[in-house]
mmCIF file of C-alpha atoms in Angstrom:
data_model
loop_
_atom_site.group_PDB
_atom_site.id
_atom_site.type_symbol
_atom_site.label_atom_id
_atom_site.label_comp_id
_atom_site.label_asym_id
_atom_site.label_seq_id
_atom_site.Cartn_x
_atom_site.Cartn_y
_atom_site.Cartn_z
ATOM 1 C CA MET N 14 221.598 51.263 118.901
ATOM 2 C CA ILE N 15 221.167 52.426 123.416
ATOM 3 C CA ILE N 16 223.197 54.662 123.928
ATOM 4 C CA PRO N 17 225.807 53.276 127.091
ATOM 5 C CA ALA N 18 225.886 54.520 130.569
ATOM 6 C CA SER N 19 228.409 53.888 132.359
ATOM 7 C CA ALA N 20 229.336 57.539 132.702
ATOM 8 C CA LEU N 21 227.300 59.180 130.028
ATOM 9 C CA ALA N 22 223.632 60.777 131.124
ATOM 10 C CA GLN N 23 221.204 58.521 129.115
ATOM 11 C CA GLU N 24 217.648 60.232 128.168
ATOM 12 C CA SER N 25 214.546 60.023 130.035
ATOM 13 C CA THR N 26 212.447 57.328 128.254
ATOM 14 C CA GLY N 27 209.028 59.690 128.401
ATOM 15 C CA THR N 28 207.679 61.019 131.530
ATOM 16 C CA SER N 29 203.881 60.698 130.793
ATOM 17 C CA PRO N 30 201.552 58.385 131.713
ATOM 18 C CA GLY N 31 202.352 54.433 131.325
ATOM 19 C CA TRP N 32 204.933 51.971 131.070
ATOM 20 C CA THR N 33 208.302 51.399 131.021
ATOM 21 C CA PHE N 34 210.041 47.584 130.767
ATOM 22 C CA ALA N 35 213.820 47.045 130.467
ATOM 23 C CA ILE N 36 215.988 44.132 130.570
ATOM 24 C CA HIS N 37 219.720 42.501 130.873
ATOM 25 C CA GLY N 38 221.108 39.665 129.523
ATOM 26 C CA GLY N 39 224.260 39.981 130.851
ATOM 27 C CA ALA N 40 227.510 41.949 131.372
ATOM 28 C CA GLY N 41 231.221 41.680 130.277
ATOM 29 C CA THR N 42 233.967 41.345 128.445
ATOM 30 C CA MET N 43 231.527 41.153 124.570
ATOM 31 C CA ASP N 44 233.905 41.822 121.844
ATOM 32 C CA PRO N 45 232.678 42.541 118.866
ATOM 33 C CA ASP N 46 235.508 40.727 116.985
ATOM 34 C CA ARG N 47 235.058 37.924 118.476
ATOM 35 C CA MET N 48 231.158 37.508 117.529
ATOM 36 C CA THR N 49 230.130 37.017 114.381
ATOM 37 C CA GLU N 50 227.111 38.756 113.389
ATOM 38 C CA GLN N 51 225.517 35.721 112.651
ATOM 39 C CA GLN N 52 225.757 35.239 116.422
ATOM 40 C CA GLN N 53 225.002 39.172 117.164
ATOM 41 C CA ALA N 54 221.446 38.893 115.214
ATOM 42 C CA ASP N 55 220.811 35.698 117.616
ATOM 43 C CA TYR N 56 221.794 37.011 120.645
ATOM 44 C CA LYS N 57 219.766 40.467 119.501
ATOM 45 C CA ALA N 58 216.735 38.115 118.310
ATOM 46 C CA ALA N 59 216.337 36.450 121.855
ATOM 47 C CA LEU N 60 216.326 39.638 123.918
ATOM 48 C CA GLN N 61 213.905 41.645 121.696
ATOM 49 C CA ALA N 62 211.862 38.217 122.418
ATOM 50 C CA ALA N 63 212.013 38.856 125.999
ATOM 51 C CA LEU N 64 211.188 42.464 125.781
ATOM 52 C CA ASP N 65 208.213 41.474 123.589
ATOM 53 C CA ALA N 66 207.287 38.910 125.716
ATOM 54 C CA GLY N 67 207.415 41.793 129.164
ATOM 55 C CA SER N 68 205.586 45.016 126.803
ATOM 56 C CA ALA N 69 202.774 42.703 125.780
ATOM 57 C CA VAL N 70 201.656 41.976 129.443
ATOM 58 C CA LEU N 71 202.080 46.029 129.971
ATOM 59 C CA ASP N 72 200.586 47.185 126.845
ATOM 60 C CA GLY N 73 197.759 44.528 127.869
ATOM 61 C CA GLY N 74 197.419 46.392 131.542
ATOM 62 C CA GLY N 75 198.856 44.063 133.107
ATOM 63 C CA SER N 76 200.877 44.202 135.971
ATOM 64 C CA ALA N 77 205.262 45.022 136.331
ATOM 65 C CA LEU N 78 205.467 42.120 138.452
ATOM 66 C CA GLU N 79 203.671 39.697 135.710
ATOM 67 C CA ALA N 80 205.829 41.641 132.778
ATOM 68 C CA VAL N 81 208.899 41.415 134.883
ATOM 69 C CA ARG N 82 208.197 37.086 135.604
ATOM 70 C CA ALA N 83 207.196 36.434 131.375
ATOM 71 C CA ALA N 84 210.210 38.068 130.241
ATOM 72 C CA ILE N 85 212.834 35.948 132.364
ATOM 73 C CA VAL N 86 210.886 32.857 131.943
ATOM 74 C CA ILE N 87 211.988 33.364 128.172
ATOM 75 C CA LEU N 88 215.787 34.271 129.127
ATOM 76 C CA GLU N 89 215.936 30.558 131.464
ATOM 77 C CA ASP N 90 214.458 28.495 128.171
ATOM 78 C CA ASP N 91 217.334 29.858 126.187
ATOM 79 C CA PRO N 92 220.310 28.381 126.697
ATOM 80 C CA LYS N 93 222.455 31.258 125.169
ATOM 81 C CA PHE N 94 222.195 32.738 128.850
ATOM 82 C CA ASN N 95 223.152 31.703 131.813
ATOM 83 C CA ALA N 96 219.797 31.022 133.624
ATOM 84 C CA GLY N 97 217.641 27.881 133.756
ATOM 85 C CA ARG N 98 218.950 25.965 131.206
ATOM 86 C CA GLY N 99 221.941 26.974 129.563
ATOM 87 C CA ALA N 100 222.970 27.716 133.159
ATOM 88 C CA VAL N 101 226.548 26.893 134.237
ATOM 89 C CA PHE N 102 228.361 23.920 135.531
ATOM 90 C CA THR N 103 229.692 23.806 139.347
ATOM 91 C CA TRP N 104 232.867 22.610 140.151
ATOM 92 C CA GLU N 105 230.601 18.768 140.911
ATOM 93 C CA GLY N 106 229.230 19.373 137.537
ATOM 94 C CA ALA N 107 225.858 20.226 138.223
ATOM 95 C CA ASN N 108 223.669 23.134 137.581
ATOM 96 C CA GLU N 109 223.190 25.265 140.780
ATOM 97 C CA LEU N 110 220.230 27.568 139.788
ATOM 98 C CA ASP N 111 219.387 31.188 141.410
ATOM 99 C CA ALA N 112 216.173 33.838 140.973
ATOM 100 C CA ALA N 113 214.667 36.499 143.120
ATOM 101 C CA ILE N 114 211.334 38.685 142.635
ATOM 102 C CA MET N 115 210.548 42.097 144.040
ATOM 103 C CA ASP N 116 206.902 43.674 143.642
ATOM 104 C CA GLY N 117 207.661 47.676 144.617
ATOM 105 C CA ARG N 118 203.942 47.935 145.694
ATOM 106 C CA ASP N 119 204.071 46.088 149.343
ATOM 107 C CA ARG N 120 207.899 44.995 149.186
ATOM 108 C CA SER N 121 207.260 41.857 149.253
ATOM 109 C CA ALA N 122 210.158 39.723 148.126
ATOM 110 C CA GLY N 123 210.994 35.762 146.879
ATOM 111 C CA ALA N 124 214.114 33.869 146.170
ATOM 112 C CA VAL N 125 215.890 31.019 146.181
ATOM 113 C CA THR N 126 219.632 29.244 145.762
ATOM 114 C CA GLY N 127 220.838 25.634 144.278
ATOM 115 C CA VAL N 128 217.482 24.866 142.457
ATOM 116 C CA THR N 129 218.913 21.656 140.560
ATOM 117 C CA SER N 130 215.346 20.676 138.936
ATOM 118 C CA VAL N 131 212.936 23.378 138.934
ATOM 119 C CA ARG N 132 212.277 24.371 135.137
ATOM 120 C CA ASN N 133 211.758 28.434 135.958
ATOM 121 C CA PRO N 134 213.726 29.338 138.913
ATOM 122 C CA ILE N 135 211.736 32.630 139.092
ATOM 123 C CA VAL N 136 208.562 31.379 138.797
ATOM 124 C CA LEU N 137 209.588 29.429 142.154
ATOM 125 C CA ALA N 138 210.891 32.302 143.527
ATOM 126 C CA ASP N 139 207.348 34.397 142.926
ATOM 127 C CA ALA N 140 205.432 31.366 144.502
ATOM 128 C CA VAL N 141 207.555 32.046 147.148
ATOM 129 C CA ARG N 142 206.634 35.816 147.913
ATOM 130 C CA GLN N 143 202.786 34.719 146.893
ATOM 131 C CA ASP N 144 203.401 32.139 149.659
ATOM 132 C CA GLY N 145 204.913 34.792 151.864
ATOM 133 C CA ARG N 146 205.692 32.938 154.940
ATOM 134 C CA HIS N 147 208.868 33.226 154.334
ATOM 135 C CA VAL N 148 211.316 35.352 151.716
ATOM 136 C CA PHE N 149 214.441 32.668 150.394
ATOM 137 C CA LEU N 150 214.328 29.462 150.312
ATOM 138 C CA SER N 151 217.818 26.463 148.983
ATOM 139 C CA GLY N 152 218.149 23.257 148.596
ATOM 140 C CA ALA N 153 216.275 21.046 148.828
ATOM 141 C CA GLY N 154 213.537 22.842 150.431
ATOM 142 C CA ALA N 155 213.623 24.913 147.995
ATOM 143 C CA GLU N 156 212.910 22.085 146.133
ATOM 144 C CA GLU N 157 210.041 20.814 148.507
ATOM 145 C CA PHE N 158 207.979 23.682 147.880
ATOM 146 C CA ALA N 159 208.573 23.945 144.486
ATOM 147 C CA GLY N 160 206.781 19.892 144.906
ATOM 148 C CA ASP N 161 204.409 21.102 146.947
ATOM 149 C CA LYS N 162 203.275 24.376 144.430
ATOM 150 C CA GLY N 163 203.355 21.671 141.849
ATOM 151 C CA LEU N 164 205.643 23.467 139.724
ATOM 152 C CA GLU N 165 207.052 22.217 136.756
ATOM 153 C CA THR N 166 210.364 20.382 136.817
ATOM 154 C CA MET N 167 212.933 19.248 134.171
ATOM 155 C CA PRO N 168 215.931 16.471 134.522
ATOM 156 C CA PRO N 169 219.188 17.374 135.003
ATOM 157 C CA GLU N 170 219.946 17.059 130.932
ATOM 158 C CA TRP N 171 217.184 19.623 130.196
ATOM 159 C CA PHE N 172 220.014 22.195 131.970
ATOM 160 C CA ALA N 173 222.549 21.162 130.648
ATOM 161 C CA THR N 174 224.343 22.264 127.230
ATOM 162 C CA GLU N 175 228.192 20.995 125.550
ATOM 163 C CA ALA N 176 229.126 24.579 125.308
ATOM 164 C CA ARG N 177 229.011 24.728 129.215
ATOM 165 C CA ARG N 178 230.675 21.771 130.582
ATOM 166 C CA GLU N 179 233.396 22.165 127.823
ATOM 167 C CA ALA N 180 233.363 25.757 130.199
ATOM 168 C CA LEU N 181 234.267 23.635 132.744
ATOM 169 C CA GLU N 182 236.483 21.167 131.722
ATOM 170 C CA ARG N 183 238.659 23.880 130.334
ATOM 171 C CA LEU N 184 238.450 25.533 133.699
ATOM 172 C CA LYS N 185 239.949 22.802 135.445
ATOM 173 C CA ALA N 186 242.468 21.748 132.705
ATOM 174 C CA GLU N 187 243.832 24.905 132.220
ATOM 175 C CA GLN N 188 243.201 26.338 136.191
ATOM 176 C CA LEU N 189 241.373 29.368 134.883
ATOM 177 C CA SER N 190 238.853 30.769 136.424
ATOM 178 C CA ALA N 191 235.263 31.381 135.659
ATOM 179 C CA MET N 192 235.716 34.835 133.983
ATOM 180 C CA ASP N 193 238.157 33.076 131.464
ATOM 181 C CA VAL N 194 236.129 30.909 130.025
ATOM 182 C CA ASP N 195 232.733 32.519 130.368
ATOM 183 C CA HIS N 196 234.003 36.056 129.443
ATOM 184 C CA LYS N 197 230.808 37.799 130.733
ATOM 185 C CA PHE N 198 228.530 37.173 133.633
ATOM 186 C CA GLY N 199 225.604 35.327 132.617
ATOM 187 C CA THR N 200 222.557 36.871 134.787
ATOM 188 C CA VAL N 201 219.595 38.119 133.220
ATOM 189 C CA GLY N 202 217.493 40.614 135.258
ATOM 190 C CA ALA N 203 214.016 42.420 133.895
ATOM 191 C CA VAL N 204 212.981 45.855 135.828
ATOM 192 C CA ALA N 205 209.072 47.336 135.142
ATOM 193 C CA LEU N 206 207.064 50.407 135.501
ATOM 194 C CA ASP N 207 203.199 49.708 135.077
ATOM 195 C CA SER N 208 200.883 51.920 133.935
ATOM 196 C CA GLN N 209 199.467 52.106 137.918
ATOM 197 C CA GLY N 210 202.215 53.143 138.746
ATOM 198 C CA HIS N 211 203.862 50.079 140.367
ATOM 199 C CA LEU N 212 207.476 48.796 139.833
ATOM 200 C CA ALA N 213 208.759 45.368 139.973
ATOM 201 C CA ALA N 214 212.270 43.795 139.609
ATOM 202 C CA GLY N 215 213.736 40.241 138.787
ATOM 203 C CA THR N 216 217.194 38.477 138.170
ATOM 204 C CA SER N 217 217.613 35.002 137.151
ATOM 205 C CA THR N 218 221.256 32.777 136.768
ATOM 206 C CA GLY N 219 223.214 30.040 136.813
ATOM 207 C CA GLY N 220 226.054 32.166 138.266
ATOM 208 C CA LEU N 221 229.558 30.876 138.027
ATOM 209 C CA THR N 222 231.464 28.797 136.138
ATOM 210 C CA GLY N 223 233.410 26.109 138.604
ATOM 211 C CA LYS N 224 231.590 27.573 141.413
ATOM 212 C CA ARG N 225 232.335 25.837 145.123
ATOM 213 C CA TRP N 226 231.029 24.679 148.106
ATOM 214 C CA GLY N 227 227.400 26.220 147.780
ATOM 215 C CA ARG N 228 228.358 29.633 146.428
ATOM 216 C CA ILE N 229 225.812 32.560 146.242
ATOM 217 C CA GLY N 230 225.880 35.870 144.567
ATOM 218 C CA ASP N 231 224.427 38.425 144.057
ATOM 219 C CA ALA N 232 221.221 37.500 142.414
ATOM 220 C CA PRO N 233 219.113 35.800 144.750
ATOM 221 C CA ILE N 234 219.649 38.055 147.456
ATOM 222 C CA ILE N 235 217.262 40.862 148.088
ATOM 223 C CA GLY N 236 219.057 44.178 147.762
ATOM 224 C CA ALA N 237 222.154 43.515 146.367
ATOM 225 C CA GLY N 238 221.367 42.599 143.007
ATOM 226 C CA THR N 239 217.551 42.766 143.097
ATOM 227 C CA TYR N 240 215.672 45.557 144.511
ATOM 228 C CA ALA N 241 212.016 47.370 143.609
ATOM 229 C CA ASP N 242 210.412 49.969 145.445
ATOM 230 C CA ASP N 243 207.672 52.414 144.225
ATOM 231 C CA ARG N 244 208.348 54.716 145.796
ATOM 232 C CA VAL N 245 211.717 55.583 143.644
ATOM 233 C CA CYS N 246 213.392 52.500 141.439
ATOM 234 C CA ALA N 247 213.244 49.107 140.595
ATOM 235 C CA VAL N 248 216.891 47.479 140.030
ATOM 236 C CA SER N 249 218.031 44.697 138.965
ATOM 237 C CA ALA N 250 222.087 43.558 138.735
ATOM 238 C CA THR N 251 224.512 41.604 136.738
ATOM 239 C CA GLY N 252 228.239 41.138 137.592
ATOM 240 C CA ALA N 253 230.814 40.174 140.185
ATOM 241 C CA GLY N 254 228.663 38.924 143.050
ATOM 242 C CA GLU N 255 230.822 38.993 145.913
ATOM 243 C CA TYR N 256 230.854 42.960 145.138
ATOM 244 C CA PHE N 257 227.711 43.635 144.595
ATOM 245 C CA ILE N 258 226.875 41.929 148.008
ATOM 246 C CA ARG N 259 229.806 43.769 149.380
ATOM 247 C CA VAL N 260 227.824 46.943 148.045
ATOM 248 C CA GLY N 261 224.534 46.357 147.930
ATOM 249 C CA VAL N 262 223.928 47.621 144.550
ATOM 250 C CA ALA N 263 220.181 47.420 144.374
ATOM 251 C CA HIS N 264 219.293 48.740 147.414
ATOM 252 C CA GLU N 265 222.588 51.314 147.470
ATOM 253 C CA ILE N 266 220.784 53.406 144.165
ATOM 254 C CA CYS N 267 217.139 53.066 145.118
ATOM 255 C CA ALA N 268 218.584 55.055 149.084
ATOM 256 C CA ARG N 269 221.031 57.306 147.279
ATOM 257 C CA MET N 270 217.956 58.131 144.800
ATOM 258 C CA ARG N 271 215.258 58.588 147.826
ATOM 259 C CA ILE N 272 217.245 59.673 150.734
ATOM 260 C CA ALA N 273 219.614 61.788 148.517
ATOM 261 C CA GLY N 274 217.351 62.924 146.329
ATOM 262 C CA GLU N 275 220.030 62.078 143.128
ATOM 263 C CA ALA N 276 219.081 61.118 139.303
ATOM 264 C CA ALA N 277 218.739 57.378 138.581
ATOM 265 C CA GLN N 278 222.003 58.254 136.132
ATOM 266 C CA SER N 279 223.699 59.672 139.263
ATOM 267 C CA ALA N 280 223.086 56.732 141.629
ATOM 268 C CA ALA N 281 223.337 54.299 139.276
ATOM 269 C CA ASP N 282 226.920 55.485 137.574
ATOM 270 C CA ALA N 283 227.759 56.137 141.502
ATOM 271 C CA VAL N 284 227.593 52.595 142.864
ATOM 272 C CA MET N 285 228.992 51.477 139.340
ATOM 273 C CA ALA N 286 231.198 53.432 140.731
ATOM 274 C CA GLU N 287 232.051 52.090 143.898
ATOM 275 C CA VAL N 288 232.370 48.932 143.103
ATOM 276 C CA LYS N 289 234.681 49.332 140.289
ATOM 277 C CA GLU N 290 236.965 50.789 143.300
ATOM 278 C CA LEU N 291 236.990 47.949 144.915
ATOM 279 C CA GLY N 292 237.670 45.047 142.290
ATOM 280 C CA GLY N 293 234.420 44.316 140.421
ATOM 281 C CA ASP N 294 233.047 44.611 137.522
ATOM 282 C CA GLY N 295 229.313 44.252 136.036
ATOM 283 C CA GLY N 296 226.139 46.901 135.520
ATOM 284 C CA VAL N 297 222.563 47.344 136.028
ATOM 285 C CA ILE N 298 219.056 48.146 134.504
ATOM 286 C CA LEU N 299 216.980 50.430 136.738
ATOM 287 C CA VAL N 300 213.404 51.612 136.393
ATOM 288 C CA THR N 301 211.720 54.927 137.730
ATOM 289 C CA PRO N 302 207.993 55.846 138.729
ATOM 290 C CA GLU N 303 208.313 58.799 135.960
ATOM 291 C CA GLY N 304 209.662 56.588 133.255
ATOM 292 C CA GLU N 305 212.629 56.351 133.410
ATOM 293 C CA ALA N 306 214.768 53.237 132.254
ATOM 294 C CA VAL N 307 218.752 53.357 132.903
ATOM 295 C CA PHE N 308 221.950 51.083 132.478
ATOM 296 C CA SER N 309 224.867 51.369 133.718
ATOM 297 C CA PHE N 310 228.101 48.817 133.442
ATOM 298 C CA ASN N 311 231.421 49.572 134.039
ATOM 299 C CA THR N 312 232.422 46.301 131.347
ATOM 300 C CA ALA N 313 232.661 46.355 127.919
ATOM 301 C CA GLY N 314 229.117 45.437 126.755
ATOM 302 C CA MET N 315 225.934 44.653 128.506
ATOM 303 C CA TYR N 316 222.959 41.808 127.170
ATOM 304 C CA ARG N 317 220.227 44.695 127.107
ATOM 305 C CA GLY N 318 216.805 45.976 125.718
ATOM 306 C CA ARG N 319 214.258 48.894 126.914
ATOM 307 C CA ALA N 320 211.155 49.802 125.771
ATOM 308 C CA ASP N 321 208.066 51.888 126.642
ATOM 309 C CA SER N 322 204.261 53.210 125.897
ATOM 310 C CA ASN N 323 205.577 55.687 124.044
ATOM 311 C CA GLY N 324 206.995 53.519 121.028
ATOM 312 C CA LEU N 325 210.385 53.129 121.999
ATOM 313 C CA ASN N 326 212.163 49.981 121.464
ATOM 314 C CA GLU N 327 215.433 48.849 121.755
ATOM 315 C CA VAL N 328 218.127 46.697 121.575
ATOM 316 C CA ALA N 329 221.655 45.979 122.382
ATOM 317 C CA ILE N 330 225.346 44.143 123.350
ATOM 318 C CA PHE N 331 227.923 46.406 123.422
ATOM 319 C CA ARG N 332 229.249 49.772 124.747
ATOM 320 C CA ASP N 333 228.936 51.697 121.605
#
């Protein structure tokens, strides 16, 4: 089981040449008493599938970017997670999807928001990155770009699930907040160090249940929910997006490490403490050029996993 890393130091996953990979599936008020053993097993199996997909890419000599994309595609297709299929509903009853990806080699990045028909938003975000003319596309324009690139689309009903629809109905009927019905911040993400020493990060989400007015969280915002720089680290975040945007969480962690020389765990914990002070909850995953894989979260749990070329392979849900 992974040792939680909100305030505890975490051992390096290995400093020998090789690869390191980490994933998350959202953070929040996970409670062992509210999840059956079968539910816990199902989530761990889903995390393991994504972890294995990225690890296989890296073990075969593939790039960090390819590994991040491979893992997130699996999580987007799994209705247990709030990204792609299984995304939460907006107030108007639609599934609007956001994603971002960044390559630490040249800090090229691609991001999309308000996507409604593209099966895998992370693939679309990477297509934006590869195209290179823009970094961030939204709504109809992003959909048009996806069509130009021939990306796979699905009808609205493919993304919808009954559980997410019931959450929206309950939120409206009982005048609840998104966290009252979701109990966690449903974002998925991955970070990787490949055997060539390059870093990458990616994040994908359906946002918050009942979100209105075209709300955008931190996940697709480069520097807030997603960031990668070969010089220092790659970060993917999950949490109360408004606070993560205000702090610039992903970039702030890397900046503290690069400029102030802070250790990865210390920088991550300090920035998450700053988020907490402002009133926000959530967590981050990050990897470093030295092969550390670090988790830091100020919630009761975070769906997470990590693996490396030295044989480490583990997934966990709760803090303990």
